[in-house]
XYZ file of N, CA and C in Angstrom:
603
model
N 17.225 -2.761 22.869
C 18.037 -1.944 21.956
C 19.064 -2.800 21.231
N 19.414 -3.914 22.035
C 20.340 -4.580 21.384
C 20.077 -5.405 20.305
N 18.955 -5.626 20.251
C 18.220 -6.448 19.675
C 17.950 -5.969 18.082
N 17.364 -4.627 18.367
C 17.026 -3.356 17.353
C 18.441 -3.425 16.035
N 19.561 -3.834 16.925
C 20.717 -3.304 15.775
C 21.138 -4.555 14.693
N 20.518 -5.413 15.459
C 21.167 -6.655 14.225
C 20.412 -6.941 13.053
N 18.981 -6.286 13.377
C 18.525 -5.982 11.755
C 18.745 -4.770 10.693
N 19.279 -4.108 11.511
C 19.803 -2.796 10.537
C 21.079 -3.289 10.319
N 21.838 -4.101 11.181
C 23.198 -4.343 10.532
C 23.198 -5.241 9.518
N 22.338 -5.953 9.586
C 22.025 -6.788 8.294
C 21.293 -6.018 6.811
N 20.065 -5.308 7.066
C 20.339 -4.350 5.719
C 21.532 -4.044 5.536
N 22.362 -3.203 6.182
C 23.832 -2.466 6.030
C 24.312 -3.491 4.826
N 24.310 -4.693 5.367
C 25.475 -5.792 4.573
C 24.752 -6.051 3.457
N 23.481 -6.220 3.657
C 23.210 -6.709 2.300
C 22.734 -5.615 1.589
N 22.750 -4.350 1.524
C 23.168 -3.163 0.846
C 24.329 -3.154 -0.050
N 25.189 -3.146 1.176
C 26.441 -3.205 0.847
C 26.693 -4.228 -0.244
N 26.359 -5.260 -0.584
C 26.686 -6.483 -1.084
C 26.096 -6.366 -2.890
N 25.208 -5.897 -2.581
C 24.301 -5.568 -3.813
C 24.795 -4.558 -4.358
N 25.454 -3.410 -3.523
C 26.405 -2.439 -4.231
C 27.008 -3.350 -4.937
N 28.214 -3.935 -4.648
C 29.128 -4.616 -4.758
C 28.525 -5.591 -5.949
N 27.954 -5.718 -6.127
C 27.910 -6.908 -6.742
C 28.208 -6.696 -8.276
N 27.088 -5.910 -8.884
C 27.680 -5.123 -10.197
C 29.343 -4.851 -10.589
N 29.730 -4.367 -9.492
C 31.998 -4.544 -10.041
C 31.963 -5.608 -9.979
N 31.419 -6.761 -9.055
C 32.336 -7.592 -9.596
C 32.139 -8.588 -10.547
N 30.667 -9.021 -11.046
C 30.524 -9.171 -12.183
C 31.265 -8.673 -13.352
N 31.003 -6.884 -13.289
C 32.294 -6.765 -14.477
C 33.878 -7.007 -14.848
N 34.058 -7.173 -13.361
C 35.515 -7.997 -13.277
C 35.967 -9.154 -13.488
N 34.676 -10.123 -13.702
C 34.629 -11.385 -14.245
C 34.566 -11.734 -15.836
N 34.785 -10.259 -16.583
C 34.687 -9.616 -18.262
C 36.069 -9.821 -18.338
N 36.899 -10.904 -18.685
C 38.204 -10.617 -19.225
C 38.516 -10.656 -20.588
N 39.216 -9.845 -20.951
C 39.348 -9.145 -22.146
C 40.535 -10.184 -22.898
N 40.346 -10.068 -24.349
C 41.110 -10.710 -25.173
C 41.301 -10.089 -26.492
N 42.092 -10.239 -27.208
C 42.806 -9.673 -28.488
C 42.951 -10.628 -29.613
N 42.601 -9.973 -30.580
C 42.802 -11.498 -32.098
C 44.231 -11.479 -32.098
N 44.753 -12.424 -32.573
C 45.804 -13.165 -33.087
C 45.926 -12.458 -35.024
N 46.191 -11.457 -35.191
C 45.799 -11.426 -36.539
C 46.820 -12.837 -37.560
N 47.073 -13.252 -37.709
C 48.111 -14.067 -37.968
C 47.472 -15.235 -38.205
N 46.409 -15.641 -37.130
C 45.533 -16.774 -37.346
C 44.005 -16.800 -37.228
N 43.630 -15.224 -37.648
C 42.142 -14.898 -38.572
C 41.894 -15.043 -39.301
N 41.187 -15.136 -39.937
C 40.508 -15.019 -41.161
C 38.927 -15.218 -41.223
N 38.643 -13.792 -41.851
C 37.454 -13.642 -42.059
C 36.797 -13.504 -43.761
N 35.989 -14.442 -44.094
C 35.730 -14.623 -45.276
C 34.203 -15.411 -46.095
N 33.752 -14.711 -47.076
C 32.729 -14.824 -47.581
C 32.209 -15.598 -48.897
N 31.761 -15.807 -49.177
C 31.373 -16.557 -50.047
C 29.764 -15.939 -51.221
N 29.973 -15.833 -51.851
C 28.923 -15.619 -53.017
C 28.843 -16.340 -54.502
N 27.443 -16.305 -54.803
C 26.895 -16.558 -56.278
C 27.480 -16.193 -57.644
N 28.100 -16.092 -58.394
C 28.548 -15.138 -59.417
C 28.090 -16.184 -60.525
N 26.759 -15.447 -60.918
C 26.357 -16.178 -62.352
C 26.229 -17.757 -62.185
N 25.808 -18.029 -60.855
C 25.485 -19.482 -60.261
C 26.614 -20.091 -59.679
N 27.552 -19.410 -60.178
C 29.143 -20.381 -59.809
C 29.651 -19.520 -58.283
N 30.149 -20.475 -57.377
C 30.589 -19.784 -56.115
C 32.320 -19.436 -56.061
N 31.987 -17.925 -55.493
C 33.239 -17.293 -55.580
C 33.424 -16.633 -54.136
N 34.689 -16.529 -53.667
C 35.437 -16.558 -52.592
C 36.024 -15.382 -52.130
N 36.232 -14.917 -50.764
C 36.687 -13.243 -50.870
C 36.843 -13.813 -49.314
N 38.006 -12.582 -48.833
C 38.182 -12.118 -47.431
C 37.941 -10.690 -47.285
N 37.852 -10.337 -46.278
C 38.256 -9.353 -45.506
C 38.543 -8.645 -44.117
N 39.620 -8.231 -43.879
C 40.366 -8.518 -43.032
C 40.078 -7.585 -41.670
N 40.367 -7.667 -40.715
C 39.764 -7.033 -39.447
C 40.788 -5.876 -39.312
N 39.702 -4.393 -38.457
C 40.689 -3.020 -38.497
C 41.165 -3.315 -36.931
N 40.250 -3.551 -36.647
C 39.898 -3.174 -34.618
C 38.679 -4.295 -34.174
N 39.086 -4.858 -33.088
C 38.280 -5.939 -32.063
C 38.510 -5.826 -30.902
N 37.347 -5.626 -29.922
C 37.061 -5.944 -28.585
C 36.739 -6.530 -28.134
N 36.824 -8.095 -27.332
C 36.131 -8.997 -27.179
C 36.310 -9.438 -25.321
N 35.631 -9.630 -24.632
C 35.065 -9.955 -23.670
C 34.711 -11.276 -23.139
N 35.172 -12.121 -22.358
C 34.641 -13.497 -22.308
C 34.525 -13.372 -20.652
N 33.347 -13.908 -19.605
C 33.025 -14.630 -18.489
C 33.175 -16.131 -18.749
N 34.370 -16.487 -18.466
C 34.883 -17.653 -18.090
C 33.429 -18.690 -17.091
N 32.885 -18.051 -16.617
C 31.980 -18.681 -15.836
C 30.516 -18.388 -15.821
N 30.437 -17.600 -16.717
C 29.266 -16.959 -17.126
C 29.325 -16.677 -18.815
N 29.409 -17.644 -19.459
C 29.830 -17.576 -21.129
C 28.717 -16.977 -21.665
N 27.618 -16.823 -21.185
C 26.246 -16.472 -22.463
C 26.353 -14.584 -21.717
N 27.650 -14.040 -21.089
C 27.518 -12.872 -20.576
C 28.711 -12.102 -21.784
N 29.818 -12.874 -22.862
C 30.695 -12.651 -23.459
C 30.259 -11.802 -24.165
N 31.372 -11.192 -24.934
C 30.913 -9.606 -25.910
C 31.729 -9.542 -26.535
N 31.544 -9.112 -28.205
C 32.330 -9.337 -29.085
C 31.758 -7.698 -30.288
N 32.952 -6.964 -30.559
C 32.703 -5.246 -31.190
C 33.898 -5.719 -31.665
N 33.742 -6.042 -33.386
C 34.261 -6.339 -34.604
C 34.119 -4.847 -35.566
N 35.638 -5.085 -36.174
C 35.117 -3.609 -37.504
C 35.847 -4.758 -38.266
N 35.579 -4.620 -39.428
C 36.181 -4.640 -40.634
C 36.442 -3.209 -41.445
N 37.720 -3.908 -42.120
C 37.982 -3.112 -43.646
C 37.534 -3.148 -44.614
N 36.804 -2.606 -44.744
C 36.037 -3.221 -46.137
C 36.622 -2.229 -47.809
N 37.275 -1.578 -47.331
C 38.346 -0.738 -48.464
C 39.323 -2.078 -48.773
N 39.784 -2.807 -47.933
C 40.509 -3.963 -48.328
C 40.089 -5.324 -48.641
N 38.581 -5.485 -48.778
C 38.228 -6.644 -48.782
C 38.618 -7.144 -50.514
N 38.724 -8.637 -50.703
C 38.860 -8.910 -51.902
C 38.318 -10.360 -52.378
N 38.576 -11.016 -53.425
C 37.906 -11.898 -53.989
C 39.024 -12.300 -54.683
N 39.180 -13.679 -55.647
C 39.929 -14.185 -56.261
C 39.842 -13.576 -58.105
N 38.771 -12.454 -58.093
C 38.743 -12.318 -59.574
C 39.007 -10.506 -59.552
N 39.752 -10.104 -60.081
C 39.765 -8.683 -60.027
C 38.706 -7.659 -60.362
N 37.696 -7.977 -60.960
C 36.728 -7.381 -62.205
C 36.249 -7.143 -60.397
N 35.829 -8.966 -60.225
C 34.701 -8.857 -58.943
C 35.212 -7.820 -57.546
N 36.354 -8.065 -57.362
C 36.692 -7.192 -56.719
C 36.331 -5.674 -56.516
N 37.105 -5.226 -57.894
C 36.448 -3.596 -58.437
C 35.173 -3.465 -58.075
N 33.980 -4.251 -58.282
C 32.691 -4.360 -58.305
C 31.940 -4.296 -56.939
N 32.565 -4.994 -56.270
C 32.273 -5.139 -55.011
C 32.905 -4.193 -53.980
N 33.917 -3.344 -54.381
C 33.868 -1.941 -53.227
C 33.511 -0.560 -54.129
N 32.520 -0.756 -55.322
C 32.010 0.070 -55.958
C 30.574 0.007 -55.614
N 29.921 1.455 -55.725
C 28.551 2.305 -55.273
C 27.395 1.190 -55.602
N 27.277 -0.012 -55.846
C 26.526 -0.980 -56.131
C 26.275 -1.988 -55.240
N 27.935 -1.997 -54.315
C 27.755 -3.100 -53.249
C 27.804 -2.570 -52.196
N 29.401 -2.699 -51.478
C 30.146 -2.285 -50.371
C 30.121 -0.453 -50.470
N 30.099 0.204 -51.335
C 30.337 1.319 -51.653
C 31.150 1.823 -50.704
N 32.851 1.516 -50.767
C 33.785 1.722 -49.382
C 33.906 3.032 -49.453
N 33.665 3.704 -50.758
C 34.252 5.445 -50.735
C 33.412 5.912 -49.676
N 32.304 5.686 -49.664
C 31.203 6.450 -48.265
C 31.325 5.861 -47.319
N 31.560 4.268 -47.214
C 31.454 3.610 -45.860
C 32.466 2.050 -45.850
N 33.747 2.904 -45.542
C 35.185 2.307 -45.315
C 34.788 1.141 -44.396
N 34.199 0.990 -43.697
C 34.267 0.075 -42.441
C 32.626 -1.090 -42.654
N 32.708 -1.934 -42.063
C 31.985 -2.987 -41.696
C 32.141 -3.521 -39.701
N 30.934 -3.132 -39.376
C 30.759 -3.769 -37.560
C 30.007 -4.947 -37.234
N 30.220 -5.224 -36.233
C 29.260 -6.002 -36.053
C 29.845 -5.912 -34.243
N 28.504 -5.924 -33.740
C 28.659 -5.898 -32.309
C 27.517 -6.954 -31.432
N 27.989 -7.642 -30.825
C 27.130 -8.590 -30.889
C 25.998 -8.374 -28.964
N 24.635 -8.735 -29.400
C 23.752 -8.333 -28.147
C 23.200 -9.668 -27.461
N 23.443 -10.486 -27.634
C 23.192 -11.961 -27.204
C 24.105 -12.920 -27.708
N 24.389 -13.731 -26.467
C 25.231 -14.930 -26.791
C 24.235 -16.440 -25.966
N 23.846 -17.334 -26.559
C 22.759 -18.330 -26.689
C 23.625 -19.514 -26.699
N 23.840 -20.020 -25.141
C 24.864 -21.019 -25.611
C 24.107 -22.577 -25.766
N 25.122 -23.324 -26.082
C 24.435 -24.671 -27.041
C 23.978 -25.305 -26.173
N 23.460 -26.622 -26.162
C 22.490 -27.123 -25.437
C 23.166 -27.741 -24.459
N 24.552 -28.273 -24.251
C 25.228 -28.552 -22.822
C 25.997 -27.594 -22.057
N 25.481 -26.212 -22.991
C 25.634 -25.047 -21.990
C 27.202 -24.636 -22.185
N 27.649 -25.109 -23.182
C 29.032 -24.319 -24.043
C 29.002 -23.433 -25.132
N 29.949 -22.862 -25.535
C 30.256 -21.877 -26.938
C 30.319 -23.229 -28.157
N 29.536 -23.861 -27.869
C 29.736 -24.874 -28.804
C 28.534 -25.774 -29.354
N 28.564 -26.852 -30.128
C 27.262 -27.422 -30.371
C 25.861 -27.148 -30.567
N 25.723 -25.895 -31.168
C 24.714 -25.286 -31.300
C 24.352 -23.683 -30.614
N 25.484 -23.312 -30.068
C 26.179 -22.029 -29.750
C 25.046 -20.809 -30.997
N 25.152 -19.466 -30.623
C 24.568 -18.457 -31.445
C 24.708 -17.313 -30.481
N 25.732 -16.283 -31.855
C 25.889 -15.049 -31.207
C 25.014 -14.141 -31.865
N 23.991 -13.272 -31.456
C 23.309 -12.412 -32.189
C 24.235 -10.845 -31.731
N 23.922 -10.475 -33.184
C 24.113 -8.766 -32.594
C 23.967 -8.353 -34.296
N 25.022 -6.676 -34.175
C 23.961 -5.665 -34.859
C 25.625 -5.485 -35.951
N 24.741 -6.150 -36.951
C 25.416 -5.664 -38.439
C 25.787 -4.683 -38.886
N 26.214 -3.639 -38.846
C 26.511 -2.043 -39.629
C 27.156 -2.302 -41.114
N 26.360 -2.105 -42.271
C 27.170 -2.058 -43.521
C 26.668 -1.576 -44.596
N 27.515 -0.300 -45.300
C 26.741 0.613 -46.165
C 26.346 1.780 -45.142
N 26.189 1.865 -43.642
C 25.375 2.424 -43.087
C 24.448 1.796 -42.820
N 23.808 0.952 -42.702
C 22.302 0.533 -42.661
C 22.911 -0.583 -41.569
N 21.913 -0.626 -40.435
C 22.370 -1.548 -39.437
C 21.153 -2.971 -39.088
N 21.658 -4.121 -39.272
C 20.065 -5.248 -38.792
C 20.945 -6.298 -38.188
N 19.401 -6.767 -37.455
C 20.319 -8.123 -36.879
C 21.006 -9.692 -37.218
N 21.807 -9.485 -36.818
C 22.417 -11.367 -37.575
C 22.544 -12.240 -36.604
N 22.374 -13.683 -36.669
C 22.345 -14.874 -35.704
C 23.702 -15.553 -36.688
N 24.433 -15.510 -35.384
C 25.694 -16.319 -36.706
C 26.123 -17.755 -36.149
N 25.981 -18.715 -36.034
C 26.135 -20.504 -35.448
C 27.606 -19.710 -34.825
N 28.175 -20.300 -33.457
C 29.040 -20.036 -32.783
C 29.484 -21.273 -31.879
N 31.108 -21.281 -32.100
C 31.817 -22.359 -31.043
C 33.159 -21.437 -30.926
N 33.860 -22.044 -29.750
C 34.557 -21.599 -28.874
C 35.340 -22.765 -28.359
N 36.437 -22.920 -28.738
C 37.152 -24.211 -28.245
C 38.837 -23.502 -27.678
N 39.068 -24.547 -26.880
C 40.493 -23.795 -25.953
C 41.642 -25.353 -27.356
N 42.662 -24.534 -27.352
C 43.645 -24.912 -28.267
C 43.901 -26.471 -27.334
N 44.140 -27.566 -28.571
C 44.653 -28.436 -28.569
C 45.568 -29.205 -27.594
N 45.415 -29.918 -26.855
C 46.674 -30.256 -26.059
C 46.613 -29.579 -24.707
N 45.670 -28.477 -24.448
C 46.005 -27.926 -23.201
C 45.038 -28.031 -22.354
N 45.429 -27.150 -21.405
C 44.329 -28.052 -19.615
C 42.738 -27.646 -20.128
N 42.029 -27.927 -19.163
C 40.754 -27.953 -19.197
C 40.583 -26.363 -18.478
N 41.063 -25.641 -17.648
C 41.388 -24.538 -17.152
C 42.382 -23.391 -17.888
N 43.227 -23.978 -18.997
C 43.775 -22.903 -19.846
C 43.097 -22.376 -20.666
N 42.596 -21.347 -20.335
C 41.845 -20.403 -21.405
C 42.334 -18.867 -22.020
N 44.377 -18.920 -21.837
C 44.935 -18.130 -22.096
C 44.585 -18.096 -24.270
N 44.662 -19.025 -24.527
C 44.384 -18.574 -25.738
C 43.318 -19.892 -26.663
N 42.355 -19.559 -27.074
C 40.890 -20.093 -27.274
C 41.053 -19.925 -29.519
N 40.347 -20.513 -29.724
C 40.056 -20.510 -31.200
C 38.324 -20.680 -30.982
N 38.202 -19.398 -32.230
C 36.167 -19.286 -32.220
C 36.072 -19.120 -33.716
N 35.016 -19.982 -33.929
C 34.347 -20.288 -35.077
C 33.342 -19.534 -35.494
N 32.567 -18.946 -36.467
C 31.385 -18.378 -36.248
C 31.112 -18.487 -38.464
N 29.622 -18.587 -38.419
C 29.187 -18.864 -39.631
C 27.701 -18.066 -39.426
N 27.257 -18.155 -40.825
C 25.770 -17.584 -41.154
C 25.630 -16.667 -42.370
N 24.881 -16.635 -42.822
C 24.423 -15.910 -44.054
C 23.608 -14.720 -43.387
N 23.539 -13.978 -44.699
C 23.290 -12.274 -44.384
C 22.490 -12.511 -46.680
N 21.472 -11.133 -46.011
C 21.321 -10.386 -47.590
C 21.376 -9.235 -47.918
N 22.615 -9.390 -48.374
C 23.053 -8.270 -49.004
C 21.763 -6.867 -49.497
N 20.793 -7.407 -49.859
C 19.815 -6.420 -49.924
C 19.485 -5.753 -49.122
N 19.283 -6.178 -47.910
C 18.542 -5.941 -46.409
C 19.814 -4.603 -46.344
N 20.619 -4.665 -46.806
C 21.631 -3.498 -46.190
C 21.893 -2.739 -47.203
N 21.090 -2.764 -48.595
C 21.500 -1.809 -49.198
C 22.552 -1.860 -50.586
N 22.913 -3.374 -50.442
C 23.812 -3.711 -51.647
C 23.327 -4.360 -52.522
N 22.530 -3.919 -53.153
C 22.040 -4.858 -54.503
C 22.058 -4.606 -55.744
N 22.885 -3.991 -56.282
C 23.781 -3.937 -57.005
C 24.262 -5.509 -57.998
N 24.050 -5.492 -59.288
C 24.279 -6.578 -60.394
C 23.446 -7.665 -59.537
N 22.067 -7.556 -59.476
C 21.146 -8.643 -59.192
C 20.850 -9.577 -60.309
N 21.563 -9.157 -61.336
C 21.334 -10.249 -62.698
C 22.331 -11.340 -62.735
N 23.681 -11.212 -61.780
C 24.893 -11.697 -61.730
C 25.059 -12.081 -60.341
N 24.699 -11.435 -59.399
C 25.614 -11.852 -58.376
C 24.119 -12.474 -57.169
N 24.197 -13.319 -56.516
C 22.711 -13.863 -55.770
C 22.766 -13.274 -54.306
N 21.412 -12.746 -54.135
C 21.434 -12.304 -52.879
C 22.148 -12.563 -51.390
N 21.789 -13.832 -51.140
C 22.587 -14.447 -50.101
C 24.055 -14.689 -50.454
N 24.481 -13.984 -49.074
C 26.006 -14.327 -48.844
C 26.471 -15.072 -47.414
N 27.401 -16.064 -47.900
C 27.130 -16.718 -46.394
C 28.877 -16.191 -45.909
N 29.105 -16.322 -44.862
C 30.166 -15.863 -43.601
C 31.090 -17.157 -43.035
N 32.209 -16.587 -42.684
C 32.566 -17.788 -42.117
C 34.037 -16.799 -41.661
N 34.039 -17.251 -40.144
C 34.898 -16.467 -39.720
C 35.931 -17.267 -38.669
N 37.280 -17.659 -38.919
C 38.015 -18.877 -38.209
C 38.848 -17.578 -37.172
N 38.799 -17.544 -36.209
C 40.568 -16.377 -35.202
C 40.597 -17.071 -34.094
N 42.038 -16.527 -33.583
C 42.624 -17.131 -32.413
C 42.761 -15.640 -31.608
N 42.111 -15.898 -30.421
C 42.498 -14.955 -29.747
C 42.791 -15.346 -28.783
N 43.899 -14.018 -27.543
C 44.689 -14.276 -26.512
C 43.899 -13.918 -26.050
N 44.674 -13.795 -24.321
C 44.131 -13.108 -22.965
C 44.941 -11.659 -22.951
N 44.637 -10.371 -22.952
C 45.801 -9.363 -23.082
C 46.017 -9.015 -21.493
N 46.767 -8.477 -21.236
C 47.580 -8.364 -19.969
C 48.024 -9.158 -19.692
């Protein structure tokens, strides 16, 4: 009989353990906040062959990092896209009018990302790629955007209270619905997105 109990006490534990295991993975999700101050999110396009320049600026971000498990990180971006702008006013007007962005129906821009692919020595860096799911106009597809992740200047190899992330890639504007002055403005638009974010709590 005595014998009988030390294999059921061992399922027990490793029951138990496998419960367990799921919290604490998600407890290894620590959460972080942009720095709005040192974002910037901004695009680039064709206008009649010549390249022209625009931001737009972030409403709301959720972002997620495993310190020890980096390809487990998570990143739920909105933009404003009622505020986005360009250096030429005309283009501006143009671009949150029913041709492009059309912000009167669809104020916002997401992006939520479903894979993180880290680079080949196994960092947010050097060949890094975050995929996830575009929302704009309404119409939602997937984007691969080049991704790095570097901890600020000067500090430990273990301070990861506040990190700077890079992220780039092109998108077509068609694929979502904006094609609008195809005689003027060129399909591809490429991305480029510089922020600093903290650790919150």
């Amino acid at each position: 009989m005595g014998n009988s109990r030390m294999p059921r006490r061992a399922l027990l534990a490793g029951l138990g353990a496998a419960l367990l295991a799921p919290q604490a993975l998600l407890a290894a999700l620590l959460p972080y906040r942009l720095i709005p101050e040192a974002t910037d999110v901004r695009f680039t396009f064709l206008l009649g062959g010549q390249p022209q320049h625009g931001r737009v600026p972030v409403s709301a971000a959720r972002i997620r990092i495993d310190p020890q498990n980096l390809a487990r990180s998570q990143a739920d971006i909105t933009l404003d896209a009622r505020r986005a702008r360009t250096g030429l006013v005309f283009a501006t007007e143009a671009l949150k009018g029913p041709g492009l962005l059309d912000t009167a129906r669809f104020p916002q821009i997401r992006f939520r990302s479903t894979r993180v692919r880290l680079g080949p020595d196994g960092r947010l860096s050097g060949g890094a790629q975050i995929t996830g799911d575009l929302t704009l106009r309404g119409a939602t597809r997937p984007v691969t955007l080049q991704a790095a992740l570097y901890r600020r200047p000067g500090t430990a190899p273990d301070d990861l209270r506040e990190l700077d992330v890079h992220l780039s890639g092109q998108i077509s504007r068609a694929a979502f619905g904006a094609s609008g002055y195809p005689d003027l403005v060129a399909d591809r638009v490429s991305l480029s997105v510089r922020a600093r974010i903290r650790q919150a709590g």
